[in-house]
Coordinates of C-alpha atoms in Angstrom, one line a residue:
Chain A
M794 CA 102.6 64.7 -99.3
C795 CA 102.6 68.0 -97.4
D796 CA 101.9 69.8 -100.6
R797 CA 98.7 67.9 -101.5
K798 CA 96.9 69.6 -104.4
Y799 CA 93.1 69.7 -104.2
A800 CA 90.7 70.1 -107.1
I801 CA 87.1 71.1 -106.6
I802 CA 84.8 69.8 -109.4
G803 CA 81.7 72.0 -108.9
T804 CA 82.2 75.2 -107.0
G805 CA 78.7 75.7 -105.6
A806 CA 77.3 75.9 -102.1
L807 CA 79.1 72.7 -101.0
G808 CA 82.2 72.6 -103.1
G809 CA 82.8 76.3 -102.8
F810 CA 82.5 76.1 -99.0
Y811 CA 84.8 73.2 -98.4
G812 CA 87.3 74.4 -101.1
A813 CA 87.5 77.9 -99.6
K814 CA 88.0 76.5 -96.1
L815 CA 90.9 74.3 -97.4
Q816 CA 92.5 77.2 -99.2
Q817 CA 92.0 79.5 -96.2
A818 CA 94.0 76.9 -94.2
G819 CA 96.9 77.2 -96.6
L820 CA 96.3 74.3 -99.0
D821 CA 96.7 74.5 -102.7
V822 CA 93.2 74.4 -104.1
H823 CA 92.0 74.5 -107.8
F824 CA 88.4 75.3 -108.5
L825 CA 86.4 74.3 -111.6
L826 CA 83.6 76.6 -112.3
N827 CA 80.9 77.1 -114.9
S828 CA 78.6 80.0 -114.8
D829 CA 80.6 81.9 -112.0
Y830 CA 83.9 81.5 -113.7
E831 CA 84.4 85.1 -114.9
H832 CA 83.3 86.6 -111.6
V833 CA 85.4 84.3 -109.4
S834 CA 88.5 84.7 -111.6
Q835 CA 88.4 88.4 -111.0
H836 CA 86.9 88.6 -107.5
G837 CA 87.6 85.3 -105.7
L838 CA 85.2 83.8 -103.2
I839 CA 83.3 85.2 -100.3
V840 CA 82.2 82.9 -97.5
E841 CA 79.7 84.1 -94.8
S842 CA 79.8 81.5 -92.1
K843 CA 78.4 81.0 -88.7
D844 CA 82.0 80.0 -87.8
G845 CA 83.3 83.4 -89.1
D846 CA 83.2 85.2 -92.4
F847 CA 86.2 85.3 -94.7
T848 CA 87.0 86.3 -98.3
L849 CA 89.6 84.8 -100.7
P850 CA 90.3 87.7 -103.1
Q851 CA 92.4 85.4 -105.3
V852 CA 91.6 81.7 -106.1
N853 CA 92.8 79.3 -108.8
A854 CA 89.7 79.4 -111.0
Y855 CA 89.2 77.3 -114.2
N856 CA 86.4 76.8 -116.7
D857 CA 88.2 74.0 -118.5
V858 CA 89.5 70.9 -116.8
T859 CA 92.3 70.5 -119.3
K860 CA 93.9 73.7 -118.0
M861 CA 93.9 72.4 -114.4
P862 CA 97.0 70.8 -112.8
Q863 CA 96.8 67.1 -112.0
C864 CA 95.7 66.9 -108.3
D865 CA 96.3 64.5 -105.5
V866 CA 92.7 64.9 -104.3
V867 CA 89.8 65.6 -106.6
I868 CA 86.6 66.5 -104.8
I869 CA 83.4 65.8 -106.7
A870 CA 80.9 68.4 -105.5
L871 CA 78.5 68.4 -108.5
K872 CA 74.9 67.6 -108.1
T873 CA 74.6 63.9 -109.0
I874 CA 72.4 64.7 -112.0
Q875 CA 75.6 66.2 -113.6
N876 CA 77.6 63.1 -113.0
Y877 CA 77.3 62.1 -116.7
L878 CA 80.0 64.8 -117.2
L879 CA 82.5 63.1 -115.0
S880 CA 83.9 60.8 -117.8
K881 CA 85.2 64.0 -119.4
L882 CA 85.9 66.1 -116.3
L883 CA 87.7 63.6 -114.1
P884 CA 90.5 61.9 -116.1
P885 CA 92.5 65.1 -116.9
V886 CA 92.7 66.3 -113.4
I887 CA 93.4 63.3 -111.2
K888 CA 96.9 62.1 -110.6
N889 CA 97.9 58.5 -111.0
N890 CA 97.2 56.9 -107.6
G891 CA 95.4 60.0 -106.5
V892 CA 92.2 60.2 -104.5
V893 CA 88.7 60.9 -105.8
L894 CA 86.6 62.2 -102.9
V895 CA 82.9 61.9 -103.7
L896 CA 81.0 64.5 -101.6
Q897 CA 77.5 63.5 -102.9
N898 CA 74.4 62.1 -101.5
G899 CA 72.9 58.8 -102.5
L900 CA 74.2 55.4 -103.3
D901 CA 76.3 53.7 -106.0
I902 CA 78.2 56.8 -107.2
E903 CA 81.6 55.3 -106.3
P904 CA 81.2 52.3 -108.6
E905 CA 80.4 54.7 -111.4
I906 CA 83.6 56.6 -110.7
A907 CA 85.6 53.4 -110.6
Q908 CA 84.4 52.7 -114.1
I909 CA 85.7 56.0 -115.4
V910 CA 89.2 56.1 -113.8
S911 CA 91.3 53.2 -112.7
N912 CA 94.5 53.4 -110.7
V913 CA 92.9 55.8 -108.3
N914 CA 91.6 55.6 -104.7
I915 CA 88.0 56.5 -104.1
I916 CA 86.7 57.9 -100.9
G917 CA 83.1 58.6 -100.2
G918 CA 82.0 61.5 -98.0
L919 CA 78.6 62.3 -96.5
C920 CA 78.3 66.0 -95.7
F921 CA 76.0 67.3 -93.0
L922 CA 76.1 70.8 -94.3
C923 CA 73.5 73.6 -94.5
S924 CA 74.8 76.2 -97.0
N925 CA 73.5 78.2 -100.0
K926 CA 75.0 80.0 -102.9
V927 CA 73.6 83.4 -102.6
G928 CA 75.4 85.1 -105.5
Q929 CA 78.3 84.6 -107.9
G930 CA 81.2 83.2 -105.8
H931 CA 79.3 84.1 -102.7
I932 CA 78.4 81.3 -100.2
R933 CA 76.4 81.5 -97.0
H934 CA 77.1 78.7 -94.5
L935 CA 74.2 78.4 -92.2
D936 CA 74.8 75.4 -90.0
Y937 CA 76.6 72.1 -89.5
G938 CA 79.4 71.2 -91.8
Q939 CA 80.8 67.9 -90.6
I940 CA 81.7 65.1 -93.0
V941 CA 81.7 61.3 -92.6
L942 CA 84.5 59.8 -94.7
G943 CA 84.9 56.2 -95.7
E944 CA 87.2 54.4 -98.2
Y945 CA 85.5 52.7 -101.2
I946 CA 86.6 49.3 -102.5
L947 CA 84.8 47.0 -104.9
N948 CA 81.3 46.1 -103.8
Y949 CA 81.5 48.5 -100.9
E950 CA 83.3 45.9 -98.8
A951 CA 84.1 47.4 -95.4
V952 CA 87.7 48.4 -95.0
G953 CA 89.9 49.7 -92.2
I954 CA 91.1 53.2 -91.7
T955 CA 94.0 53.7 -94.1
N956 CA 96.8 56.3 -93.7
R957 CA 95.5 57.9 -96.9
I958 CA 92.1 58.7 -95.5
Q959 CA 93.6 59.8 -92.2
Q960 CA 95.8 62.3 -94.1
I961 CA 92.9 63.8 -95.9
A962 CA 90.9 63.9 -92.7
N963 CA 93.8 65.9 -91.1
D964 CA 93.7 68.4 -94.0
F965 CA 90.0 69.0 -93.4
Q966 CA 90.3 69.1 -89.6
N967 CA 93.1 71.6 -89.9
A968 CA 90.7 73.7 -92.0
G969 CA 88.2 73.6 -89.2
I970 CA 85.9 71.0 -90.7
A971 CA 84.8 68.2 -88.3
I972 CA 85.5 64.7 -89.7
E973 CA 84.3 61.3 -88.7
L974 CA 85.9 58.3 -90.2
T975 CA 84.0 55.2 -90.9
E976 CA 85.2 51.7 -91.8
D977 CA 82.0 50.9 -93.6
L978 CA 81.1 53.5 -96.3
L979 CA 78.0 51.6 -97.5
L980 CA 76.5 51.5 -94.0
A981 CA 77.2 55.2 -93.6
R982 CA 75.4 55.9 -97.0
W983 CA 72.4 53.8 -96.0
K984 CA 72.2 55.6 -92.7
K985 CA 72.1 59.0 -94.4
L986 CA 69.4 57.7 -96.7
V987 CA 67.2 56.9 -93.6
W988 CA 66.7 60.7 -93.4
N989 CA 67.1 61.7 -97.0
I990 CA 64.6 59.4 -98.7
P991 CA 61.5 60.2 -96.7
Y992 CA 62.1 63.9 -96.1
N993 CA 63.4 64.8 -99.6
G994 CA 60.8 62.7 -101.3
L995 CA 57.7 63.7 -99.3
S996 CA 58.8 67.4 -99.1
V997 CA 58.5 67.6 -102.9
I998 CA 55.5 65.3 -103.4
L999 CA 53.4 67.0 -100.6
N1000 CA 54.9 70.5 -100.9
A1001 CA 55.8 70.4 -97.2
R1002 CA 58.6 71.3 -94.8
T1003 CA 60.0 68.8 -92.3
D1004 CA 58.0 70.3 -89.4
E1005 CA 54.7 69.9 -91.3
L1006 CA 55.5 66.3 -92.1
M1007 CA 56.2 65.5 -88.5
A1008 CA 53.2 67.4 -87.1
D1009 CA 50.7 65.4 -89.1
S1010 CA 50.2 61.9 -87.6
Y1011 CA 49.7 60.3 -91.0
T1012 CA 52.8 61.6 -92.7
R1013 CA 54.7 61.0 -89.4
Q1014 CA 53.8 57.4 -89.8
L1015 CA 54.6 57.3 -93.4
V1016 CA 58.1 58.8 -92.7
E1017 CA 58.7 56.1 -90.2
Q1018 CA 57.5 53.3 -92.5
L1019 CA 59.8 54.7 -95.2
M1020 CA 62.7 54.7 -92.8
Y1021 CA 62.1 51.0 -92.0
E1022 CA 62.1 50.3 -95.7
V1023 CA 65.5 52.0 -96.0
A1024 CA 66.7 49.7 -93.1
A1025 CA 65.3 46.7 -95.1
G1026 CA 67.3 47.9 -98.1
A1027 CA 70.4 48.2 -96.0
K1028 CA 69.8 44.7 -94.6
S1029 CA 69.5 43.3 -98.2
T1030 CA 73.1 44.4 -98.7
G1031 CA 74.2 43.0 -95.3
R1032 CA 74.2 46.2 -93.3
I1033 CA 72.2 46.5 -90.1
I1034 CA 70.5 49.7 -89.0
A1035 CA 69.1 49.5 -85.5
D1036 CA 65.5 50.6 -84.7
S1037 CA 66.9 53.0 -82.2
F1038 CA 68.7 54.8 -85.0
I1039 CA 65.4 55.3 -86.7
Q1040 CA 63.8 56.6 -83.6
T1041 CA 66.7 59.0 -83.1
M1042 CA 66.3 60.4 -86.6
L1043 CA 62.6 61.0 -86.0
D1044 CA 63.2 62.7 -82.6
Y1045 CA 66.0 64.7 -84.1
T1046 CA 63.8 65.9 -87.0
V1047 CA 61.0 66.9 -84.6
K1048 CA 63.4 69.1 -82.8
M1049 CA 65.0 70.6 -85.9
K1050 CA 64.1 74.1 -87.1
P1051 CA 61.5 73.9 -89.9
Y1052 CA 63.5 72.8 -92.9
R1053 CA 63.0 72.9 -96.6
T1054 CA 65.0 70.0 -98.0
S1055 CA 67.6 70.3 -100.8
M1056 CA 65.4 68.3 -103.1
K1057 CA 62.5 70.7 -102.4
I1058 CA 64.7 73.7 -103.1
D1059 CA 65.8 72.1 -106.4
Y1060 CA 62.1 71.5 -107.3
D1061 CA 61.1 75.0 -106.4
E1062 CA 63.9 76.4 -108.6
H1063 CA 62.9 74.0 -111.5
R1064 CA 66.2 72.2 -111.4
S1065 CA 66.5 68.5 -112.0
L1066 CA 66.0 66.4 -108.9
E1067 CA 68.6 63.9 -107.6
V1068 CA 66.0 61.1 -107.7
E1069 CA 68.2 58.4 -109.2
A1070 CA 71.1 58.8 -106.7
I1071 CA 69.0 59.2 -103.6
I1072 CA 66.0 56.9 -104.4
G1073 CA 66.5 55.0 -107.7
N1074 CA 69.9 53.5 -106.8
P1075 CA 69.0 52.3 -103.3
L1076 CA 65.8 50.8 -104.8
R1077 CA 67.7 49.0 -107.5
K1078 CA 70.4 47.9 -105.1
A1079 CA 67.8 46.2 -102.9
Q1080 CA 66.0 44.8 -105.9
N1081 CA 69.2 43.2 -107.1
A1082 CA 69.4 41.6 -103.7
G1083 CA 65.9 40.3 -104.1
V1084 CA 64.1 42.8 -101.9
F1085 CA 61.3 45.0 -103.2
L1086 CA 60.8 48.3 -101.2
P1087 CA 57.2 49.1 -102.2
Q1088 CA 56.7 52.5 -100.5
I1089 CA 60.0 53.8 -101.7
S1090 CA 59.1 52.5 -105.1
C1091 CA 55.8 54.5 -104.8
L1092 CA 57.8 57.7 -104.0
Y1093 CA 60.3 57.0 -106.8
N1094 CA 57.5 56.8 -109.5
Q1095 CA 55.8 59.9 -108.1
L1096 CA 59.0 61.9 -108.1
K1097 CA 60.0 60.8 -111.6
F1098 CA 56.6 62.1 -112.8
L1099 CA 57.0 65.4 -110.9
D1100 CA 60.6 65.9 -111.9
N1101 CA 59.8 65.3 -115.6
R1102 CA 56.8 67.7 -115.6
N1103 CA 58.8 70.3 -113.6
K1104 CA 61.5 70.7 -116.2
H1105 CA 59.1 71.5 -119.0
Chain B
M1351 CA 4.3 47.1 -104.8
C1352 CA 3.4 49.1 -107.9
D1353 CA 3.4 52.2 -105.8
R1354 CA 7.0 52.0 -104.4
K1355 CA 7.9 55.2 -102.7
Y1356 CA 11.5 56.4 -103.2
A1357 CA 13.4 58.7 -101.0
I1358 CA 16.6 60.4 -102.2
I1359 CA 19.0 61.3 -99.3
G1360 CA 21.3 63.8 -100.9
T1361 CA 19.9 65.6 -104.0
G1362 CA 23.2 66.4 -105.7
A1363 CA 24.8 65.6 -109.0
L1364 CA 24.1 61.8 -108.5
G1365 CA 21.0 61.7 -106.2
G1366 CA 19.3 64.5 -108.1
F1367 CA 20.0 62.8 -111.5
Y1368 CA 18.7 59.3 -110.6
G1369 CA 15.8 60.7 -108.5
A1370 CA 14.7 63.0 -111.3
K1371 CA 14.8 60.1 -113.8
L1372 CA 12.7 57.9 -111.5
Q1373 CA 10.1 60.7 -111.0
Q1374 CA 10.1 61.4 -114.8
A1375 CA 9.2 57.8 -115.3
G1376 CA 6.2 58.2 -113.1
L1377 CA 7.4 57.0 -109.7
D1378 CA 6.7 58.7 -106.4
V1379 CA 10.0 60.3 -105.3
H1380 CA 10.8 62.3 -102.2
F1381 CA 13.9 64.5 -102.2
L1382 CA 15.9 65.5 -99.1
L1383 CA 17.8 68.7 -99.8
N1384 CA 20.0 71.0 -97.8
S1385 CA 21.4 74.2 -99.4
D1386 CA 19.1 73.9 -102.5
Y1387 CA 15.9 73.3 -100.5
E1388 CA 14.2 76.7 -101.0
H1389 CA 15.0 76.9 -104.7
V1390 CA 14.0 73.4 -105.5
S1391 CA 10.7 73.7 -103.5
Q1392 CA 9.7 76.6 -105.7
H1393 CA 11.3 75.7 -109.0
G1394 CA 11.8 72.0 -109.1
L1395 CA 14.7 70.3 -110.9
I1396 CA 16.3 70.8 -114.2
V1397 CA 18.3 68.0 -115.9
E1398 CA 20.4 68.6 -118.9
S1399 CA 21.3 65.2 -120.2
K1400 CA 23.1 63.6 -123.2
D1401 CA 20.0 61.3 -123.3
G1402 CA 17.6 64.3 -123.5
D1403 CA 17.0 67.3 -121.3
F1404 CA 13.9 67.6 -119.1
T1405 CA 12.5 69.6 -116.2
L1406 CA 10.4 68.7 -113.2
P1407 CA 8.7 72.0 -112.2
Q1408 CA 7.3 70.4 -109.1
V1409 CA 9.1 67.9 -106.8
N1410 CA 8.5 66.7 -103.3
A1411 CA 11.3 68.6 -101.6
Y1412 CA 12.2 68.4 -97.9
N1413 CA 14.8 69.9 -95.6
D1414 CA 13.8 67.8 -92.6
V1415 CA 13.7 64.1 -92.7
T1416 CA 11.0 63.9 -90.1
K1417 CA 8.6 65.5 -92.5
M1418 CA 9.2 62.9 -95.2
P1419 CA 6.9 59.9 -95.7
Q1420 CA 8.3 56.5 -94.8
C1421 CA 9.6 55.1 -98.1
D1422 CA 10.0 51.6 -99.6
V1423 CA 13.4 52.4 -101.1
V1424 CA 15.7 55.0 -99.5
I1425 CA 18.6 55.9 -101.8
I1426 CA 21.7 57.1 -100.0
A1427 CA 23.4 59.6 -102.4
L1428 CA 25.5 61.7 -100.0
K1429 CA 29.2 61.9 -100.2
T1430 CA 30.5 59.3 -97.8
I1431 CA 32.1 62.0 -95.7
Q1432 CA 28.5 62.9 -94.6
N1433 CA 27.6 59.4 -93.6
Y1434 CA 28.0 60.3 -89.9
L1435 CA 24.6 62.0 -90.4
L1436 CA 22.8 58.8 -91.4
S1437 CA 22.0 57.7 -87.9
K1438 CA 19.7 60.7 -87.7
L1439 CA 18.6 60.8 -91.3
L1440 CA 17.8 57.2 -92.1
P1441 CA 15.5 55.8 -89.3
P1442 CA 12.6 58.2 -89.8
V1443 CA 12.3 57.7 -93.6
I1444 CA 12.7 53.9 -94.1
K1445 CA 9.7 51.6 -93.9
N1446 CA 10.0 48.5 -91.8
N1447 CA 11.3 45.8 -94.2
G1448 CA 12.1 48.5 -96.8
V1449 CA 15.3 48.8 -98.9
V1450 CA 18.2 51.0 -98.3
L1451 CA 20.0 51.5 -101.6
V1452 CA 23.6 52.7 -101.1
L1453 CA 24.8 54.5 -104.2
Q1454 CA 28.3 55.4 -102.9
N1455 CA 31.8 54.5 -103.8
G1456 CA 34.2 52.6 -101.6
L1457 CA 33.9 49.7 -99.2
D1458 CA 32.2 48.8 -95.9
I1459 CA 29.4 51.4 -96.1
E1460 CA 26.7 48.7 -96.0
P1461 CA 27.8 47.2 -92.6
E1462 CA 27.6 50.8 -91.1
I1463 CA 24.1 51.1 -92.4
A1464 CA 23.2 47.7 -90.9
Q1465 CA 24.4 49.0 -87.5
I1466 CA 22.0 52.0 -87.8
V1467 CA 18.8 50.3 -89.0
S1468 CA 17.7 46.7 -88.5
N1469 CA 14.8 45.0 -90.2
V1470 CA 15.7 46.5 -93.5
N1471 CA 17.3 45.1 -96.7
I1472 CA 20.4 46.7 -97.9
I1473 CA 21.5 46.9 -101.5
G1474 CA 24.7 48.3 -102.7
G1475 CA 25.0 50.1 -106.0
L1476 CA 28.1 51.2 -108.0
C1477 CA 27.3 54.1 -110.3
F1478 CA 29.3 54.7 -113.5
L1479 CA 28.0 58.2 -113.9
C1480 CA 29.5 61.4 -115.1
S1481 CA 27.4 64.3 -113.9
N1482 CA 27.8 67.7 -112.2
K1483 CA 25.5 70.0 -110.3
V1484 CA 25.9 73.3 -112.2
G1485 CA 23.4 75.4 -110.2
Q1486 CA 20.7 75.1 -107.6
G1487 CA 18.5 72.1 -108.6
H1488 CA 20.3 72.1 -111.9
I1489 CA 22.1 68.9 -113.0
R1490 CA 24.2 68.3 -116.1
H1491 CA 24.6 64.7 -117.0
L1492 CA 27.6 64.3 -119.2
D1493 CA 28.2 60.6 -119.8
Y1494 CA 27.5 57.0 -118.7
G1495 CA 24.9 56.4 -116.0
Q1496 CA 24.7 52.6 -115.6
I1497 CA 24.6 51.0 -112.1
V1498 CA 25.7 47.7 -110.8
L1499 CA 23.4 46.5 -108.1
G1500 CA 24.1 43.7 -105.5
E1501 CA 22.3 42.7 -102.4
Y1502 CA 24.2 43.0 -99.1
I1503 CA 24.1 40.4 -96.3
L1504 CA 26.3 40.0 -93.3
N1505 CA 30.0 39.9 -94.1
Y1506 CA 29.3 40.6 -97.8
E1507 CA 28.6 36.9 -98.4
A1508 CA 27.6 36.4 -102.0
V1509 CA 23.8 36.0 -102.5
G1510 CA 21.6 35.2 -105.5
I1511 CA 19.4 37.6 -107.4
T1512 CA 16.3 38.2 -105.3
N1513 CA 12.9 39.3 -106.5
R1514 CA 13.4 42.4 -104.4
I1515 CA 16.5 43.6 -106.3
Q1516 CA 14.9 42.6 -109.6
Q1517 CA 11.9 44.9 -108.9
I1518 CA 14.2 47.8 -108.1
A1519 CA 16.2 47.1 -111.2
N1520 CA 13.0 47.2 -113.2
D1521 CA 12.1 50.6 -111.8
F1522 CA 15.4 52.0 -112.8
Q1523 CA 15.4 50.3 -116.2
N1524 CA 11.9 51.7 -116.9
A1525 CA 13.4 55.1 -116.1
G1526 CA 16.0 54.6 -118.8
I1527 CA 18.9 53.7 -116.5
A1528 CA 21.0 50.7 -117.4
I1529 CA 21.3 48.2 -114.6
E1530 CA 23.6 45.2 -114.2
L1531 CA 22.8 42.8 -111.3
T1532 CA 25.6 41.0 -109.4
E1533 CA 25.4 38.1 -107.1
D1534 CA 28.6 39.3 -105.4
L1535 CA 28.5 42.9 -104.2
L1536 CA 31.9 42.7 -102.5
L1537 CA 33.6 41.6 -105.7
A1538 CA 31.9 44.4 -107.6
R1539 CA 33.0 47.0 -105.0
W1540 CA 36.7 45.7 -105.2
K1541 CA 36.5 45.8 -109.0
K1542 CA 35.5 49.4 -109.0
L1543 CA 38.3 50.2 -106.5
V1544 CA 40.8 48.9 -109.1
W1545 CA 40.1 52.1 -110.9
N1546 CA 39.2 54.4 -108.1
I1547 CA 42.1 53.9 -105.8
P1548 CA 45.0 54.7 -108.2
Y1549 CA 43.3 57.4 -110.3
N1550 CA 41.5 59.3 -107.5
G1551 CA 44.5 59.1 -105.2
L1552 CA 47.3 60.0 -107.7
S1553 CA 45.2 62.7 -109.4
V1554 CA 45.1 64.6 -106.0
I1555 CA 48.6 63.9 -104.9
L1556 CA 50.3 64.7 -108.3
N1557 CA 47.8 67.3 -109.5
A1558 CA 47.2 65.3 -112.7
R1559 CA 44.5 64.1 -115.0
T1560 CA 44.1 60.5 -116.0
D1561 CA 45.8 61.1 -119.4
E1562 CA 48.9 62.6 -117.8
L1563 CA 49.2 59.7 -115.4
M1564 CA 49.0 57.2 -118.3
A1565 CA 51.4 59.1 -120.6
D1566 CA 54.2 59.0 -118.1
S1567 CA 55.9 55.6 -117.9
Y1568 CA 56.6 55.9 -114.2
T1569 CA 53.1 56.8 -113.0
R1570 CA 51.7 54.3 -115.6
Q1571 CA 53.7 51.7 -113.7
L1572 CA 52.6 52.9 -110.3
V1573 CA 49.0 52.8 -111.4
E1574 CA 49.4 49.2 -112.4
Q1575 CA 51.2 48.3 -109.2
L1576 CA 48.4 49.9 -107.2
M1577 CA 45.8 48.0 -109.2
Y1578 CA 47.6 44.7 -108.4
E1579 CA 47.5 45.7 -104.7
V1580 CA 43.7 46.2 -104.9
A1581 CA 43.5 42.7 -106.4
A1582 CA 45.6 41.5 -103.5
G1583 CA 43.2 43.2 -101.1
A1584 CA 40.2 41.5 -102.9
K1585 CA 42.0 38.2 -102.6
S1586 CA 42.5 38.7 -98.9
T1587 CA 38.6 38.7 -98.6
G1588 CA 38.2 35.7 -100.9
R1589 CA 37.5 37.6 -104.2
I1590 CA 39.5 37.0 -107.3
I1591 CA 40.2 39.8 -109.8
A1592 CA 41.9 38.5 -113.0
D1593 CA 45.0 40.1 -114.4
S1594 CA 43.1 40.6 -117.6
F1595 CA 40.6 42.8 -115.8
I1596 CA 43.5 45.1 -114.7
Q1597 CA 44.9 45.2 -118.2
T1598 CA 41.4 46.1 -119.5
M1599 CA 41.1 49.0 -117.0
L1600 CA 44.5 50.3 -118.0
D1601 CA 43.6 50.1 -121.8
Y1602 CA 40.2 51.7 -121.1
T1603 CA 41.7 54.6 -119.2
V1604 CA 44.3 55.2 -122.0
K1605 CA 41.4 55.5 -124.5
M1606 CA 39.2 57.7 -122.2
K1607 CA 39.0 61.5 -122.7
P1608 CA 41.3 63.3 -120.3
Y1609 CA 39.5 63.1 -117.0
R1610 CA 39.6 65.0 -113.7
T1611 CA 38.6 62.5 -111.1
S1612 CA 35.8 63.2 -108.5
M1613 CA 38.3 63.3 -105.7
K1614 CA 40.4 65.8 -107.6
I1615 CA 37.3 68.0 -108.1
D1616 CA 36.5 67.8 -104.4
Y1617 CA 40.1 68.7 -103.6
D1618 CA 40.1 71.7 -106.0
E1619 CA 36.9 72.9 -104.5
H1620 CA 38.3 72.5 -100.9
R1621 CA 35.7 69.9 -100.0
S1622 CA 36.6 66.9 -97.8
L1623 CA 37.9 63.9 -99.7
E1624 CA 36.3 60.4 -99.5
V1625 CA 39.6 59.0 -98.4
E1626 CA 38.2 56.6 -95.8
A1627 CA 35.5 55.0 -97.9
I1628 CA 37.7 54.7 -101.0
I1629 CA 41.1 54.0 -99.5
G1630 CA 41.1 53.6 -95.7
N1631 CA 38.3 51.0 -95.6
P1632 CA 39.8 48.7 -98.2
L1633 CA 43.2 49.0 -96.5
R1634 CA 41.8 48.1 -93.1
K1635 CA 39.7 45.3 -94.6
A1636 CA 42.8 43.7 -96.1
Q1637 CA 44.8 44.4 -92.9
N1638 CA 42.1 42.6 -90.9
A1639 CA 42.6 39.6 -93.2
G1640 CA 46.4 39.8 -92.5
V1641 CA 47.4 41.5 -95.7
F1642 CA 49.3 44.8 -95.7
L1643 CA 49.0 46.9 -98.9
P1644 CA 52.1 49.1 -98.8
Q1645 CA 51.7 51.3 -101.8
I1646 CA 48.0 51.9 -101.0
S1647 CA 49.0 52.7 -97.5
C1648 CA 51.5 55.3 -98.8
L1649 CA 48.7 56.9 -100.8
Y1650 CA 46.4 56.9 -97.8
N1651 CA 48.8 58.7 -95.6
Q1652 CA 49.7 61.2 -98.3
L1653 CA 46.0 61.9 -98.9
K1654 CA 45.1 62.3 -95.2
F1655 CA 47.9 64.9 -95.0
L1656 CA 46.6 66.8 -98.1
D1657 CA 43.0 66.5 -97.1
N1658 CA 43.7 67.9 -93.7
R1659 CA 45.7 70.8 -95.0
N1660 CA 43.2 71.5 -97.8
K1661 CA 40.4 72.2 -95.3
H1662 CA 42.2 74.8 -93.3

């Protein structure tokens, strides 16, 4: 397994960054591209990074998944709104018994993957990454970059740390990417939602940056109430998020540089919003456990309205 | 009591309209003005109305409440955001044992009035009026105009129909204004909030007209959930709003002409929003009865943020 082949499904700000880092570290990486295919085939990838710039003049670029080799690890780095494509994209590129690594936000993506491909192992990853695509095949990495990885099994039951996940973590760490392993992927996903739901949602609805939301006492309170609703959602699925974690997230955001969330960037660019993965799925998961999350539901309906109007 | 003197505190689209109608019907009306004082002193009032245009070349105009005669009926027609002025405006102009008629939206204005003046009778009125001020002393009445009147006593206890309220109703009816009398002012106020809270709130937050909110299935659902929360608020104070009333409001709004709410007009004109009277007070009233209204709370915090930013 020293020659693990990696596929990157979605070579954007996130997939392009991690894929380039893995190739730079000597791994065999295969990139699926769409609009940037021609350019990257000829010119490769450029990464400007706070950890050091580098270029990859030659990369394995594809615009057709059937031309890709079957890979040991297939990294899903699309926006979740494109996940409807996975039933076509994923089967040709994943080895039997290979690993699908889902580097996406939100909840309940892994069960969808499990419906598409069987006889694979699914790992979920939560990326704390601040990067942008600033041109064709040109990525600017601004801050952070660490990933929390956790193995997925049916119903998000907590599992131990397998050799498999440890090997993948080693590949990433050798490429200079900080990795934290978790035995409980579902808890890790809920914890990330504690931040993502209030700030992504309100930044779009109120046209506001994180610092503006925290400076106003009313939205500061609303953010906190939304965080407690996320914790109630987690609890409905048997996962406990401590009050102190919520306070830490609030304090952390106050200290952050003013930040425009990824959902706000998508909205401003008139791209579809990841409302279902980040807000709809958690809401339904709690609802299925008999718990209604009213303020998150309010955000959900507001965002669906705005997302729909924004695409016209 | 044939010579009941009326004072109009706030001669805008609403106070100017009803005051002009009363004077046109032969009553003795005294108008308090602010920015339009000079113009109205010299030129009077113009009313363009779907029920017939008319002008009042001469009206009793004042810009100082201490120069006004003491009146039998003092009509409060300010926006509620100016109610902090009432402790100065009201005492000089109200007769002992006179009537303060509160023609404002929202909840819990009457108890504030009772704190300011004692030995008066307070009547609350809910206006279903569509009118605009289109110039100095110039009012355009577009549609509707009926008022629901109910007597206020301590804690909004329901009272019967007194002679007092019947006489005032007669004055209005003689002036061509449709009046409905209610024995339960608090219930009437909650019922009006069933419409006002969702549509006023969401029109500002989502920059949308009523027809847009009803055409989208997500906001249509949110409106309905908010209406049910208003009913839960009413119930916390012992007032029952039937599900059928909510369905009637939804159907009625679908059939209405596309409508920009009064709160949205205020927002677009960078005026302060009536958030406290329409949303904050009902929220606190339910909270005091031990009932939290989460989706209305979400709207409240969002509106406070937007209102605050909009005034800068």
